[in-house]
Each structure stands twice: as structure tokens, then as C-alpha cells.
Amino acid sequence: MSKEPNRRSLLRQAYSGSLLERAAALRSDEAKLAELHKHGRAGVYVVGGELIVLKAQMFKAQGAAPDPLFSPDEARTLGAARETVFLGLLDDAPRFGIGIDAAAIEALKAREDLALVDLRTIAVQGEVDTAHVPPLAEAKAILGWHARHRFCPNCSAATVPTQAGWRRDCPTCKAEHFPRTDPVVIMLPIAGDRCVLGRSPRFPQTMWSCLAGFCEPGESIEEAVRREVAEEVGLACAQVRYFASQPWPFPSSLMIGCHAEAVSENIVIDESEIEDARWFDRAELKLMLLRQHPQQLTTPPPIAIAHHIIRDFAEHGRDVLVR
Ligand SMILES: [Zn+2]
């Protein structure tokens, strides 16, 4: 783990760094939760699938940022809640996430006082106050889990939400189901002053990024890094060093950022996974980060942990492996 927590915490990536206290002890306190639902400063984030509901036009007219926070009464007018989740407390004021269904979302698209925007766009455009982005990520991830886990994987009976939205119980076989987070390793193989970046066919034309892939069952983070690098670009890696992590609620990943010491040189691309990969030296990375590359090549934007993994190597070289 990092020896420099302060520098790591200064990353400007999206979705992490929530100001909410999750107050997990309250999730089983029915009386307190009922009180919190009536709290005068209660705030609600409203999510429909991939889209977040924002108060838009009237605020834009006043020059203010679009606001994703509704009062419980306002939220009720937007559509029937499929699920309500207690997200936590901000200065003792409760925050909830409400999931509404696709039909309700369709009806809201016609409203001029609202905007329906996906969470990537919200993070990239930066129009919404950044303090809202981590709790929106929390709300989207857990509400998405509810939407995909309505039936028990043991016995296929319908499951019932409990614990203020943090568990689903099966009334038939009594199994308790908890929200899942899927670990993904995202890494930069490096050797001396050079590193390997790759391109997925779904990237914008000029963008190059870190390699990434899901951890498999029975695998450590280090093993997953070495396997993914070997599979995607055919390189062997020795030492693996953890950098930082980022929740990535599309739908429920945790990106685990690492630097890895490449000990072979010949790139062999797995074309089923990536379109291209090659070695870049630090001087070229710096031009890409500054958006001054002669071929207009770029790194991902600062909302993504990949940007910070690449920047750290561009600035510190192979010291990223030894500190
Ligand atoms: Zn069951």
C-alpha cells in the first residue's frame, strides 16, 4: 500500500473522496431511518438506469450549477421509487438514493426544468458541484445492483430489500445477498524510462491508456496484473506496485491502479482485446499530458485513474516502483 497517503488523496479523479459518512450502524435502525426520511435537510439523488436526474433550466438561467439534489417531496413527484437506499449523512443531514424505472425516466425527458445526464458526462463536464459526484456514484452503483439482483441466485425466488437498501434477503431459502463490487486491475507496465500504453477500439481516435482487466476468482491483485499484461500485450512482469484505486460505477467496478515492472520487451497484441499497443518514453507522455503531442495523441482525462497512473510515471520515472 502507498506510503504517501496525502499525495494520493490529492488526486482529482472522479467518484472517490465522498464527504458522506456512511453511518452503516443506522441501516438496521428502523425508527431512526423513519426519522431521517422526515428530516428537514434530507436530500435525494434520483437515478434511472444510466441516467441521473438534474434540476436544470431554471438554475442555468440564474447562472448556477445544475443541482442533482431533490427534497423527498420533490423526488416523489418524479416517479414511483423502485428502491430507496440510505447513502449516509452530510453534516447530520441524510442523503438517499432513489431508483425510478425506465417508463418514469422517459416521461421526465420532456420536462424543461430537468436534465437527464449520464454519470460519465457529469464527471467530464464538471458542471455539477464535484462534491455531488461521489455520492451519485454510490447511488448509481447500489441502485444498479438492486435492479440486477431481484431474484435469489440459490433458489430463484424474488428477493426483498432490507438494511436501508444494503442487503436483499430471500424469503424462501433465507439467503442474504450483499451488494457486489467487481475488482478490476488497471496498470502501466514500465521498463526504465519507457512504458506500454494500449488502445481499445472503443477509444476516441487519438487516445492511449493503461491496460486493464477483471480480477478472476482465486487471484491476487499482483497475479491479475501479470496475467492481464501477458494476455493483452505478451509481456512478462516482475514487481507490481499498488498506486491508488477508484470506484467506477459502470456498473460496479473498483479500479485498482498499479505500476508493473516489465521484464521482456516484445509486444504481442491480443487483437480480440485491444487494437494497438506500443512503448512510449516519458518525454512523449509529458507531451500527451500537456496536449502538445505532434500527432495529437492524448491520455485519458483527469477524471480517470489511468490519467494519474500515467502522470505519476511521467513525473517520477521508475521511482514509482521503489518508494
Ligand atoms: Zn433463495
mmCIF file with all atom_site columns, C-alpha atoms in Angstrom, residues 22-206:
data_model
loop_
_atom_site.group_PDB
_atom_site.id
_atom_site.type_symbol
_atom_site.label_atom_id
_atom_site.label_alt_id
_atom_site.label_comp_id
_atom_site.label_asym_id
_atom_site.label_entity_id
_atom_site.label_seq_id
_atom_site.pdbx_PDB_ins_code
_atom_site.Cartn_x
_atom_site.Cartn_y
_atom_site.Cartn_z
_atom_site.occupancy
_atom_site.B_iso_or_equiv
_atom_site.pdbx_formal_charge
_atom_site.auth_seq_id
_atom_site.auth_comp_id
_atom_site.auth_asym_id
_atom_site.auth_atom_id
_atom_site.pdbx_PDB_model_num
ATOM 1   C CA . ARG A 1 22  ? -21.983 6.189   5.523   1.00 0.00 ? 22  ARG A CA 1
ATOM 2   C CA . ALA A 1 23  ? -23.344 5.660   9.084   1.00 0.00 ? 23  ALA A CA 1
ATOM 3   C CA . ALA A 1 24  ? -23.774 1.928   8.457   1.00 0.00 ? 24  ALA A CA 1
ATOM 4   C CA . ALA A 1 25  ? -24.971 1.367   12.040  1.00 0.00 ? 25  ALA A CA 1
ATOM 5   C CA . LEU A 1 26  ? -28.196 3.233   11.195  1.00 0.00 ? 26  LEU A CA 1
ATOM 6   C CA . ARG A 1 27  ? -29.119 0.861   8.350   1.00 0.00 ? 27  ARG A CA 1
ATOM 7   C CA . SER A 1 28  ? -30.803 -1.563  10.766  1.00 0.00 ? 28  SER A CA 1
ATOM 8   C CA . ASP A 1 29  ? -32.381 1.148   12.973  1.00 0.00 ? 29  ASP A CA 1
ATOM 9   C CA . GLU A 1 30  ? -35.934 1.365   11.579  1.00 0.00 ? 30  GLU A CA 1
ATOM 10  C CA . ALA A 1 31  ? -37.079 4.106   13.974  1.00 0.00 ? 31  ALA A CA 1
ATOM 11  C CA . LYS A 1 32  ? -34.085 6.338   13.230  1.00 0.00 ? 32  LYS A CA 1
ATOM 12  C CA . LEU A 1 33  ? -34.437 5.775   9.475   1.00 0.00 ? 33  LEU A CA 1
ATOM 13  C CA . ALA A 1 34  ? -38.115 6.806   9.605   1.00 0.00 ? 34  ALA A CA 1
ATOM 14  C CA . GLU A 1 35  ? -36.977 9.977   11.387  1.00 0.00 ? 35  GLU A CA 1
ATOM 15  C CA . LEU A 1 36  ? -34.277 10.635  8.790   1.00 0.00 ? 36  LEU A CA 1
ATOM 16  C CA . HIS A 1 37  ? -36.800 10.358  5.935   1.00 0.00 ? 37  HIS A CA 1
ATOM 17  C CA . LYS A 1 38  ? -38.672 13.278  7.530   1.00 0.00 ? 38  LYS A CA 1
ATOM 18  C CA . HIS A 1 39  ? -35.530 15.336  8.275   1.00 0.00 ? 39  HIS A CA 1
ATOM 19  C CA . GLY A 1 40  ? -35.837 18.968  7.173   1.00 0.00 ? 40  GLY A CA 1
ATOM 20  C CA . ARG A 1 41  ? -32.500 18.886  5.314   1.00 0.00 ? 41  ARG A CA 1
ATOM 21  C CA . ALA A 1 42  ? -32.915 15.399  3.783   1.00 0.00 ? 42  ALA A CA 1
ATOM 22  C CA . GLY A 1 43  ? -31.640 15.245  0.206   1.00 0.00 ? 43  GLY A CA 1
ATOM 23  C CA . VAL A 1 44  ? -32.359 12.704  -2.521  1.00 0.00 ? 44  VAL A CA 1
ATOM 24  C CA . TYR A 1 45  ? -30.420 11.710  -5.645  1.00 0.00 ? 45  TYR A CA 1
ATOM 25  C CA . VAL A 1 46  ? -32.676 10.256  -8.348  1.00 0.00 ? 46  VAL A CA 1
ATOM 26  C CA . VAL A 1 47  ? -31.264 7.640   -10.734 1.00 0.00 ? 47  VAL A CA 1
ATOM 27  C CA . GLY A 1 48  ? -32.921 5.866   -13.656 1.00 0.00 ? 48  GLY A CA 1
ATOM 28  C CA . GLY A 1 49  ? -30.594 3.217   -15.104 1.00 0.00 ? 49  GLY A CA 1
ATOM 29  C CA . GLU A 1 50  ? -27.580 5.042   -16.541 1.00 0.00 ? 50  GLU A CA 1
ATOM 30  C CA . LEU A 1 51  ? -29.165 8.489   -16.178 1.00 0.00 ? 51  LEU A CA 1
ATOM 31  C CA . ILE A 1 52  ? -29.073 10.959  -13.289 1.00 0.00 ? 52  ILE A CA 1
ATOM 32  C CA . VAL A 1 53  ? -31.940 13.450  -12.909 1.00 0.00 ? 53  VAL A CA 1
ATOM 33  C CA . LEU A 1 54  ? -30.760 17.076  -12.530 1.00 0.00 ? 54  LEU A CA 1
ATOM 34  C CA . LYS A 1 55  ? -32.621 20.303  -11.867 1.00 0.00 ? 55  LYS A CA 1
ATOM 35  C CA . ALA A 1 56  ? -31.500 22.136  -14.933 1.00 0.00 ? 56  ALA A CA 1
ATOM 36  C CA . GLN A 1 57  ? -33.003 25.020  -16.821 1.00 0.00 ? 57  GLN A CA 1
ATOM 37  C CA . MET A 1 58  ? -34.188 27.257  -14.014 1.00 0.00 ? 58  MET A CA 1
ATOM 38  C CA . PHE A 1 59  ? -30.787 27.052  -12.380 1.00 0.00 ? 59  PHE A CA 1
ATOM 39  C CA . LYS A 1 60  ? -28.912 27.640  -15.625 1.00 0.00 ? 60  LYS A CA 1
ATOM 40  C CA . ALA A 1 61  ? -30.966 30.801  -16.120 1.00 0.00 ? 61  ALA A CA 1
ATOM 41  C CA . GLN A 1 62  ? -29.647 32.029  -12.775 1.00 0.00 ? 62  GLN A CA 1
ATOM 42  C CA . GLY A 1 63  ? -26.084 31.083  -13.688 1.00 0.00 ? 63  GLY A CA 1
ATOM 43  C CA . ALA A 1 64  ? -25.909 28.336  -11.037 1.00 0.00 ? 64  ALA A CA 1
ATOM 44  C CA . ALA A 1 65  ? -24.673 24.768  -11.461 1.00 0.00 ? 65  ALA A CA 1
ATOM 45  C CA . PRO A 1 66  ? -27.253 22.067  -12.301 1.00 0.00 ? 66  PRO A CA 1
ATOM 46  C CA . ASP A 1 67  ? -28.362 20.567  -8.972  1.00 0.00 ? 67  ASP A CA 1
ATOM 47  C CA . PRO A 1 68  ? -28.807 16.800  -8.550  1.00 0.00 ? 68  PRO A CA 1
ATOM 48  C CA . LEU A 1 69  ? -30.254 17.055  -5.029  1.00 0.00 ? 69  LEU A CA 1
ATOM 49  C CA . PHE A 1 70  ? -34.052 16.932  -4.552  1.00 0.00 ? 70  PHE A CA 1
ATOM 50  C CA . SER A 1 71  ? -36.129 17.164  -1.377  1.00 0.00 ? 71  SER A CA 1
ATOM 51  C CA . PRO A 1 72  ? -38.059 13.935  -0.569  1.00 0.00 ? 72  PRO A CA 1
ATOM 52  C CA . ASP A 1 73  ? -41.299 15.684  -1.651  1.00 0.00 ? 73  ASP A CA 1
ATOM 53  C CA . GLU A 1 74  ? -39.771 16.826  -4.959  1.00 0.00 ? 74  GLU A CA 1
ATOM 54  C CA . ALA A 1 75  ? -38.365 13.339  -5.581  1.00 0.00 ? 75  ALA A CA 1
ATOM 55  C CA . ARG A 1 76  ? -41.797 11.742  -5.087  1.00 0.00 ? 76  ARG A CA 1
ATOM 56  C CA . THR A 1 77  ? -43.200 13.807  -7.986  1.00 0.00 ? 77  THR A CA 1
ATOM 57  C CA . LEU A 1 78  ? -40.565 12.418  -10.393 1.00 0.00 ? 78  LEU A CA 1
ATOM 58  C CA . GLY A 1 79  ? -41.856 8.831   -10.430 1.00 0.00 ? 79  GLY A CA 1
ATOM 59  C CA . ALA A 1 80  ? -42.541 5.859   -8.175  1.00 0.00 ? 80  ALA A CA 1
ATOM 60  C CA . ALA A 1 81  ? -39.412 4.699   -6.356  1.00 0.00 ? 81  ALA A CA 1
ATOM 61  C CA . ARG A 1 82  ? -38.401 1.143   -7.229  1.00 0.00 ? 82  ARG A CA 1
ATOM 62  C CA . GLU A 1 83  ? -35.817 1.202   -4.448  1.00 0.00 ? 83  GLU A CA 1
ATOM 63  C CA . THR A 1 84  ? -34.675 3.694   -1.834  1.00 0.00 ? 84  THR A CA 1
ATOM 64  C CA . VAL A 1 85  ? -31.177 3.442   -0.361  1.00 0.00 ? 85  VAL A CA 1
ATOM 65  C CA . PHE A 1 86  ? -29.780 5.333   2.633   1.00 0.00 ? 86  PHE A CA 1
ATOM 66  C CA . LEU A 1 87  ? -26.442 6.650   1.375   1.00 0.00 ? 87  LEU A CA 1
ATOM 67  C CA . GLY A 1 88  ? -25.203 8.349   4.554   1.00 0.00 ? 88  GLY A CA 1
ATOM 68  C CA . LEU A 1 89  ? -25.045 11.659  6.405   1.00 0.00 ? 89  LEU A CA 1
ATOM 69  C CA . LEU A 1 90  ? -23.590 15.005  5.370   1.00 0.00 ? 90  LEU A CA 1
ATOM 70  C CA . ASP A 1 91  ? -23.261 17.216  8.468   1.00 0.00 ? 91  ASP A CA 1
ATOM 71  C CA . ASP A 1 92  ? -26.077 15.153  10.063  1.00 0.00 ? 92  ASP A CA 1
ATOM 72  C CA . ALA A 1 93  ? -28.377 15.688  7.049   1.00 0.00 ? 93  ALA A CA 1
ATOM 73  C CA . PRO A 1 94  ? -29.396 12.358  5.468   1.00 0.00 ? 94  PRO A CA 1
ATOM 74  C CA . ARG A 1 95  ? -28.802 11.582  1.827   1.00 0.00 ? 95  ARG A CA 1
ATOM 75  C CA . PHE A 1 96  ? -30.818 8.962   -0.032  1.00 0.00 ? 96  PHE A CA 1
ATOM 76  C CA . GLY A 1 97  ? -30.653 7.446   -3.493  1.00 0.00 ? 97  GLY A CA 1
ATOM 77  C CA . ILE A 1 98  ? -33.898 6.615   -5.277  1.00 0.00 ? 98  ILE A CA 1
ATOM 78  C CA . GLY A 1 99  ? -34.138 4.393   -8.341  1.00 0.00 ? 99  GLY A CA 1
ATOM 79  C CA . ILE A 1 100 ? -37.011 5.033   -10.732 1.00 0.00 ? 100 ILE A CA 1
ATOM 80  C CA . ASP A 1 101 ? -37.933 2.797   -13.657 1.00 0.00 ? 101 ASP A CA 1
ATOM 81  C CA . ALA A 1 102 ? -37.430 3.289   -17.380 1.00 0.00 ? 102 ALA A CA 1
ATOM 82  C CA . ALA A 1 103 ? -41.019 4.446   -18.074 1.00 0.00 ? 103 ALA A CA 1
ATOM 83  C CA . ALA A 1 104 ? -40.734 7.205   -15.451 1.00 0.00 ? 104 ALA A CA 1
ATOM 84  C CA . ILE A 1 105 ? -37.398 8.314   -16.928 1.00 0.00 ? 105 ILE A CA 1
ATOM 85  C CA . GLU A 1 106 ? -38.959 8.512   -20.419 1.00 0.00 ? 106 GLU A CA 1
ATOM 86  C CA . ALA A 1 107 ? -41.706 10.773  -19.065 1.00 0.00 ? 107 ALA A CA 1
ATOM 87  C CA . LEU A 1 108 ? -39.136 13.108  -17.450 1.00 0.00 ? 108 LEU A CA 1
ATOM 88  C CA . LYS A 1 109 ? -37.272 13.626  -20.742 1.00 0.00 ? 109 LYS A CA 1
ATOM 89  C CA . ALA A 1 110 ? -39.996 16.001  -21.884 1.00 0.00 ? 110 ALA A CA 1
ATOM 90  C CA . ARG A 1 111 ? -39.619 18.304  -18.851 1.00 0.00 ? 111 ARG A CA 1
ATOM 91  C CA . GLU A 1 112 ? -37.755 21.529  -19.496 1.00 0.00 ? 112 GLU A CA 1
ATOM 92  C CA . ASP A 1 113 ? -36.891 22.126  -15.837 1.00 0.00 ? 113 ASP A CA 1
ATOM 93  C CA . LEU A 1 114 ? -34.929 18.834  -15.698 1.00 0.00 ? 114 LEU A CA 1
ATOM 94  C CA . ALA A 1 115 ? -31.931 17.374  -17.466 1.00 0.00 ? 115 ALA A CA 1
ATOM 95  C CA . LEU A 1 116 ? -31.148 13.649  -17.652 1.00 0.00 ? 116 LEU A CA 1
ATOM 96  C CA . VAL A 1 117 ? -27.412 13.143  -17.895 1.00 0.00 ? 117 VAL A CA 1
ATOM 97  C CA . ASP A 1 118 ? -25.192 10.054  -17.551 1.00 0.00 ? 118 ASP A CA 1
ATOM 98  C CA . LEU A 1 119 ? -22.593 9.993   -14.784 1.00 0.00 ? 119 LEU A CA 1
ATOM 99  C CA . ARG A 1 120 ? -19.544 9.966   -17.110 1.00 0.00 ? 120 ARG A CA 1
ATOM 100 C CA . THR A 1 121 ? -20.737 13.166  -18.775 1.00 0.00 ? 121 THR A CA 1
ATOM 101 C CA . ILE A 1 122 ? -21.430 14.759  -15.382 1.00 0.00 ? 122 ILE A CA 1
ATOM 102 C CA . ALA A 1 123 ? -17.842 13.992  -14.282 1.00 0.00 ? 123 ALA A CA 1
ATOM 103 C CA . VAL A 1 124 ? -16.199 15.091  -17.554 1.00 0.00 ? 124 VAL A CA 1
ATOM 104 C CA . GLN A 1 125 ? -18.170 18.316  -17.989 1.00 0.00 ? 125 GLN A CA 1
ATOM 105 C CA . GLY A 1 126 ? -17.760 19.350  -14.359 1.00 0.00 ? 126 GLY A CA 1
ATOM 106 C CA . GLU A 1 127 ? -20.940 21.464  -14.353 1.00 0.00 ? 127 GLU A CA 1
ATOM 107 C CA . VAL A 1 128 ? -22.351 19.759  -11.256 1.00 0.00 ? 128 VAL A CA 1
ATOM 108 C CA . ASP A 1 129 ? -20.636 20.646  -7.936  1.00 0.00 ? 129 ASP A CA 1
ATOM 109 C CA . THR A 1 130 ? -17.898 17.996  -7.600  1.00 0.00 ? 130 THR A CA 1
ATOM 110 C CA . ALA A 1 131 ? -18.993 17.174  -4.013  1.00 0.00 ? 131 ALA A CA 1
ATOM 111 C CA . HIS A 1 132 ? -22.093 15.511  -5.507  1.00 0.00 ? 132 HIS A CA 1
ATOM 112 C CA . VAL A 1 133 ? -20.159 13.173  -7.813  1.00 0.00 ? 133 VAL A CA 1
ATOM 113 C CA . PRO A 1 134 ? -19.026 10.505  -5.248  1.00 0.00 ? 134 PRO A CA 1
ATOM 114 C CA . PRO A 1 135 ? -22.485 10.100  -3.631  1.00 0.00 ? 135 PRO A CA 1
ATOM 115 C CA . LEU A 1 136 ? -24.006 9.952   -7.123  1.00 0.00 ? 136 LEU A CA 1
ATOM 116 C CA . ALA A 1 137 ? -21.540 7.137   -7.894  1.00 0.00 ? 137 ALA A CA 1
ATOM 117 C CA . GLU A 1 138 ? -22.542 5.375   -4.653  1.00 0.00 ? 138 GLU A CA 1
ATOM 118 C CA . ALA A 1 139 ? -26.247 5.756   -5.523  1.00 0.00 ? 139 ALA A CA 1
ATOM 119 C CA . LYS A 1 140 ? -25.830 4.600   -9.121  1.00 0.00 ? 140 LYS A CA 1
ATOM 120 C CA . ALA A 1 141 ? -23.742 1.542   -8.166  1.00 0.00 ? 141 ALA A CA 1
ATOM 121 C CA . ILE A 1 142 ? -26.059 0.257   -5.446  1.00 0.00 ? 142 ILE A CA 1
ATOM 122 C CA . LEU A 1 143 ? -29.306 1.041   -7.271  1.00 0.00 ? 143 LEU A CA 1
ATOM 123 C CA . GLY A 1 144 ? -27.906 -0.747  -10.326 1.00 0.00 ? 144 GLY A CA 1
ATOM 124 C CA . TRP A 1 145 ? -27.149 -3.755  -8.111  1.00 0.00 ? 145 TRP A CA 1
ATOM 125 C CA . HIS A 1 146 ? -30.781 -3.822  -6.917  1.00 0.00 ? 146 HIS A CA 1
ATOM 126 C CA . ALA A 1 147 ? -32.028 -3.654  -10.499 1.00 0.00 ? 147 ALA A CA 1
ATOM 127 C CA . ARG A 1 148 ? -29.933 -6.710  -11.471 1.00 0.00 ? 148 ARG A CA 1
ATOM 128 C CA . HIS A 1 149 ? -30.494 -8.822  -8.337  1.00 0.00 ? 149 HIS A CA 1
ATOM 129 C CA . ARG A 1 150 ? -34.249 -9.120  -7.924  1.00 0.00 ? 150 ARG A CA 1
ATOM 130 C CA . PHE A 1 151 ? -34.153 -12.929 -7.777  1.00 0.00 ? 151 PHE A CA 1
ATOM 131 C CA . CYS A 1 152 ? -32.256 -15.286 -5.495  1.00 0.00 ? 152 CYS A CA 1
ATOM 132 C CA . PRO A 1 153 ? -29.300 -16.987 -7.224  1.00 0.00 ? 153 PRO A CA 1
ATOM 133 C CA . ASN A 1 154 ? -29.760 -20.007 -4.895  1.00 0.00 ? 154 ASN A CA 1
ATOM 134 C CA . CYS A 1 155 ? -33.450 -20.768 -5.454  1.00 0.00 ? 155 CYS A CA 1
ATOM 135 C CA . SER A 1 156 ? -34.738 -18.113 -7.916  1.00 0.00 ? 156 SER A CA 1
ATOM 136 C CA . ALA A 1 157 ? -37.433 -16.739 -5.578  1.00 0.00 ? 157 ALA A CA 1
ATOM 137 C CA . ALA A 1 158 ? -37.994 -12.955 -5.588  1.00 0.00 ? 158 ALA A CA 1
ATOM 138 C CA . THR A 1 159 ? -35.699 -11.262 -3.034  1.00 0.00 ? 159 THR A CA 1
ATOM 139 C CA . VAL A 1 160 ? -36.669 -8.426  -0.672  1.00 0.00 ? 160 VAL A CA 1
ATOM 140 C CA . PRO A 1 161 ? -34.553 -5.312  0.034   1.00 0.00 ? 161 PRO A CA 1
ATOM 141 C CA . THR A 1 162 ? -33.615 -4.721  3.686   1.00 0.00 ? 162 THR A CA 1
ATOM 142 C CA . GLN A 1 163 ? -30.959 -2.854  5.762   1.00 0.00 ? 163 GLN A CA 1
ATOM 143 C CA . ALA A 1 164 ? -31.932 0.504   4.217   1.00 0.00 ? 164 ALA A CA 1
ATOM 144 C CA . GLY A 1 165 ? -31.097 -0.906  0.787   1.00 0.00 ? 165 GLY A CA 1
ATOM 145 C CA . TRP A 1 166 ? -27.766 -2.566  1.665   1.00 0.00 ? 166 TRP A CA 1
ATOM 146 C CA . ARG A 1 167 ? -28.938 -6.204  1.517   1.00 0.00 ? 167 ARG A CA 1
ATOM 147 C CA . ARG A 1 168 ? -31.524 -8.334  -0.269  1.00 0.00 ? 168 ARG A CA 1
ATOM 148 C CA . ASP A 1 169 ? -32.958 -11.328 1.590   1.00 0.00 ? 169 ASP A CA 1
ATOM 149 C CA . CYS A 1 170 ? -34.557 -14.436 0.132   1.00 0.00 ? 170 CYS A CA 1
ATOM 150 C CA . PRO A 1 171 ? -37.813 -15.283 1.962   1.00 0.00 ? 171 PRO A CA 1
ATOM 151 C CA . THR A 1 172 ? -37.734 -18.865 0.624   1.00 0.00 ? 172 THR A CA 1
ATOM 152 C CA . CYS A 1 173 ? -34.196 -20.201 1.274   1.00 0.00 ? 173 CYS A CA 1
ATOM 153 C CA . LYS A 1 174 ? -33.261 -17.446 3.781   1.00 0.00 ? 174 LYS A CA 1
ATOM 154 C CA . ALA A 1 175 ? -30.037 -16.499 1.892   1.00 0.00 ? 175 ALA A CA 1
ATOM 155 C CA . GLU A 1 176 ? -28.758 -12.958 2.490   1.00 0.00 ? 176 GLU A CA 1
ATOM 156 C CA . HIS A 1 177 ? -27.361 -11.189 -0.600  1.00 0.00 ? 177 HIS A CA 1
ATOM 157 C CA . PHE A 1 178 ? -24.948 -8.248  -0.297  1.00 0.00 ? 178 PHE A CA 1
ATOM 158 C CA . PRO A 1 179 ? -24.103 -5.593  -2.917  1.00 0.00 ? 179 PRO A CA 1
ATOM 159 C CA . ARG A 1 180 ? -21.138 -6.634  -5.026  1.00 0.00 ? 180 ARG A CA 1
ATOM 160 C CA . THR A 1 181 ? -18.118 -4.694  -6.208  1.00 0.00 ? 181 THR A CA 1
ATOM 161 C CA . ASP A 1 182 ? -16.053 -6.123  -9.055  1.00 0.00 ? 182 ASP A CA 1
ATOM 162 C CA . PRO A 1 183 ? -12.265 -5.599  -8.779  1.00 0.00 ? 183 PRO A CA 1
ATOM 163 C CA . VAL A 1 184 ? -10.525 -4.512  -11.977 1.00 0.00 ? 184 VAL A CA 1
ATOM 164 C CA . VAL A 1 185 ? -6.756  -4.148  -12.253 1.00 0.00 ? 185 VAL A CA 1
ATOM 165 C CA . ILE A 1 186 ? -5.574  -1.172  -14.315 1.00 0.00 ? 186 ILE A CA 1
ATOM 166 C CA . MET A 1 187 ? -1.834  -0.999  -14.828 1.00 0.00 ? 187 MET A CA 1
ATOM 167 C CA . LEU A 1 188 ? 1.107   0.552   -16.565 1.00 0.00 ? 188 LEU A CA 1
ATOM 168 C CA . PRO A 1 189 ? 3.927   -1.850  -17.483 1.00 0.00 ? 189 PRO A CA 1
ATOM 169 C CA . ILE A 1 190 ? 7.227   0.084   -17.287 1.00 0.00 ? 190 ILE A CA 1
ATOM 170 C CA . ALA A 1 191 ? 10.885  -0.595  -18.093 1.00 0.00 ? 191 ALA A CA 1
ATOM 171 C CA . GLY A 1 192 ? 13.496  2.074   -17.397 1.00 0.00 ? 192 GLY A CA 1
ATOM 172 C CA . ASP A 1 193 ? 12.235  5.292   -18.958 1.00 0.00 ? 193 ASP A CA 1
ATOM 173 C CA . ARG A 1 194 ? 9.539   3.665   -21.082 1.00 0.00 ? 194 ARG A CA 1
ATOM 174 C CA . CYS A 1 195 ? 6.052   2.270   -20.565 1.00 0.00 ? 195 CYS A CA 1
ATOM 175 C CA . VAL A 1 196 ? 3.432   0.451   -22.617 1.00 0.00 ? 196 VAL A CA 1
ATOM 176 C CA . LEU A 1 197 ? 0.082   2.049   -23.468 1.00 0.00 ? 197 LEU A CA 1
ATOM 177 C CA . GLY A 1 198 ? -2.708  0.409   -25.432 1.00 0.00 ? 198 GLY A CA 1
ATOM 178 C CA . ARG A 1 199 ? -5.768  1.390   -27.421 1.00 0.00 ? 199 ARG A CA 1
ATOM 179 C CA . SER A 1 200 ? -9.196  -0.194  -27.285 1.00 0.00 ? 200 SER A CA 1
ATOM 180 C CA . PRO A 1 201 ? -11.283 0.055   -30.482 1.00 0.00 ? 201 PRO A CA 1
ATOM 181 C CA . ARG A 1 202 ? -13.930 1.964   -28.466 1.00 0.00 ? 202 ARG A CA 1
ATOM 182 C CA . PHE A 1 203 ? -11.463 4.762   -27.502 1.00 0.00 ? 203 PHE A CA 1
ATOM 183 C CA . PRO A 1 204 ? -11.522 8.165   -29.188 1.00 0.00 ? 204 PRO A CA 1
ATOM 184 C CA . GLN A 1 205 ? -9.160  8.015   -32.201 1.00 0.00 ? 205 GLN A CA 1
ATOM 185 C CA . THR A 1 206 ? -6.117  9.681   -30.574 1.00 0.00 ? 206 THR A CA 1
#
